[in-house]
């Protein structure tokens, strides 16, 4: 990651920390991140920093949050298409 993106993720993690500290609720954290426009990979990276977890746990927290239903649907459709294309090769 470039320095600008790293700084932006660190800044968002600082503002999101109190949300996590208040409830230790991944859904609340994702709702907050979505509200402030932090999506995709950036939201996963912020989640890793705030929660202090690994990439897999952060991805799971991101994709299973109800406010991220559209992202989960896209992920599932993409993975299905990827699997289908691998069968054609």
GROMACS .gro file of C-alpha atoms in nm:
model
   89
    1UNK     CA    1   0.000   0.000   0.000
    2UNK     CA    2   0.112   0.352  -0.064
    3UNK     CA    3   0.178   0.594   0.222
    4UNK     CA    4  -0.137   0.796   0.160
    5UNK     CA    5  -0.364   0.492   0.182
    6UNK     CA    6  -0.182   0.362   0.488
    7UNK     CA    7  -0.230   0.700   0.659
    8UNK     CA    8  -0.598   0.711   0.564
    9UNK     CA    9  -0.657   0.363   0.705
   10UNK     CA   10  -0.475   0.454   1.027
   11UNK     CA   11  -0.684   0.770   1.061
   12UNK     CA   12  -1.011   0.583   1.014
   13UNK     CA   13  -0.895   0.315   1.258
   14UNK     CA   14  -0.841   0.587   1.518
   15UNK     CA   15  -1.198   0.715   1.476
   16UNK     CA   16  -1.344   0.362   1.465
   17UNK     CA   17  -1.162   0.241   1.775
   18UNK     CA   18  -1.417   0.382   2.021
   19UNK     CA   19  -1.702   0.214   1.829
   20UNK     CA   20  -1.534  -0.123   1.876
   21UNK     CA   21  -1.432  -0.051   2.237
   22UNK     CA   22  -1.789   0.037   2.331
   23UNK     CA   23  -1.948  -0.290   2.225
   24UNK     CA   24  -1.695  -0.530   2.068
   25UNK     CA   25  -1.964  -0.577   1.803
   26UNK     CA   26  -1.846  -0.640   1.449
   27UNK     CA   27  -2.182  -0.539   1.305
   28UNK     CA   28  -2.170  -0.201   1.478
   29UNK     CA   29  -1.815  -0.150   1.356
   30UNK     CA   30  -1.910  -0.228   0.996
   31UNK     CA   31  -2.217  -0.004   1.016
   32UNK     CA   32  -1.996   0.281   1.136
   33UNK     CA   33  -1.741   0.221   0.860
   34UNK     CA   34  -2.012   0.207   0.596
   35UNK     CA   35  -2.168   0.530   0.727
   36UNK     CA   36  -1.839   0.717   0.688
   37UNK     CA   37  -1.775   0.572   0.341
   38UNK     CA   38  -1.508   0.320   0.433
   39UNK     CA   39  -1.571   0.018   0.213
   40UNK     CA   40  -1.401  -0.279   0.054
   41UNK     CA   41  -1.039  -0.357   0.125
   42UNK     CA   42  -0.999  -0.040   0.329
   43UNK     CA   43  -1.280  -0.149   0.564
   44UNK     CA   44  -1.117  -0.490   0.605
   45UNK     CA   45  -0.780  -0.329   0.681
   46UNK     CA   46  -0.938  -0.090   0.932
   47UNK     CA   47  -1.116  -0.385   1.093
   48UNK     CA   48  -0.784  -0.570   1.128
   49UNK     CA   49  -0.627  -0.273   1.303
   50UNK     CA   50  -0.920  -0.189   1.529
   51UNK     CA   51  -1.004  -0.545   1.633
   52UNK     CA   52  -0.646  -0.669   1.635
   53UNK     CA   53  -0.730  -0.978   1.432
   54UNK     CA   54  -0.604  -1.157   1.124
   55UNK     CA   55  -0.710  -1.104   0.767
   56UNK     CA   56  -0.952  -1.399   0.761
   57UNK     CA   57  -1.140  -1.285   1.071
   58UNK     CA   58  -1.157  -0.928   0.942
   59UNK     CA   59  -1.292  -1.046   0.606
   60UNK     CA   60  -1.550  -1.260   0.779
   61UNK     CA   61  -1.658  -0.971   1.001
   62UNK     CA   62  -1.687  -0.751   0.690
   63UNK     CA   63  -1.879  -1.000   0.474
   64UNK     CA   64  -2.119  -1.123   0.742
   65UNK     CA   65  -2.235  -0.781   0.861
   66UNK     CA   66  -2.595  -0.722   0.746
   67UNK     CA   67  -2.503  -0.375   0.614
   68UNK     CA   68  -2.254  -0.544   0.379
   69UNK     CA   69  -2.510  -0.772   0.209
   70UNK     CA   70  -2.439  -0.620  -0.134
   71UNK     CA   71  -2.065  -0.683  -0.093
   72UNK     CA   72  -2.133  -1.044   0.013
   73UNK     CA   73  -2.359  -1.100  -0.288
   74UNK     CA   74  -2.092  -0.960  -0.521
   75UNK     CA   75  -1.822  -1.174  -0.356
   76UNK     CA   76  -2.032  -1.490  -0.388
   77UNK     CA   77  -2.123  -1.421  -0.751
   78UNK     CA   78  -1.759  -1.350  -0.836
   79UNK     CA   79  -1.639  -1.668  -0.665
   80UNK     CA   80  -1.905  -1.877  -0.839
   81UNK     CA   81  -1.805  -1.737  -1.177
   82UNK     CA   82  -1.438  -1.797  -1.100
   83UNK     CA   83  -1.510  -2.158  -1.007
   84UNK     CA   84  -1.718  -2.200  -1.322
   85UNK     CA   85  -1.441  -2.060  -1.540
   86UNK     CA   86  -1.187  -2.293  -1.379
   87UNK     CA   87  -1.406  -2.588  -1.481
   88UNK     CA   88  -1.403  -2.469  -1.843
   89UNK     CA   89  -1.023  -2.454  -1.864
   0.00000   0.00000   0.00000
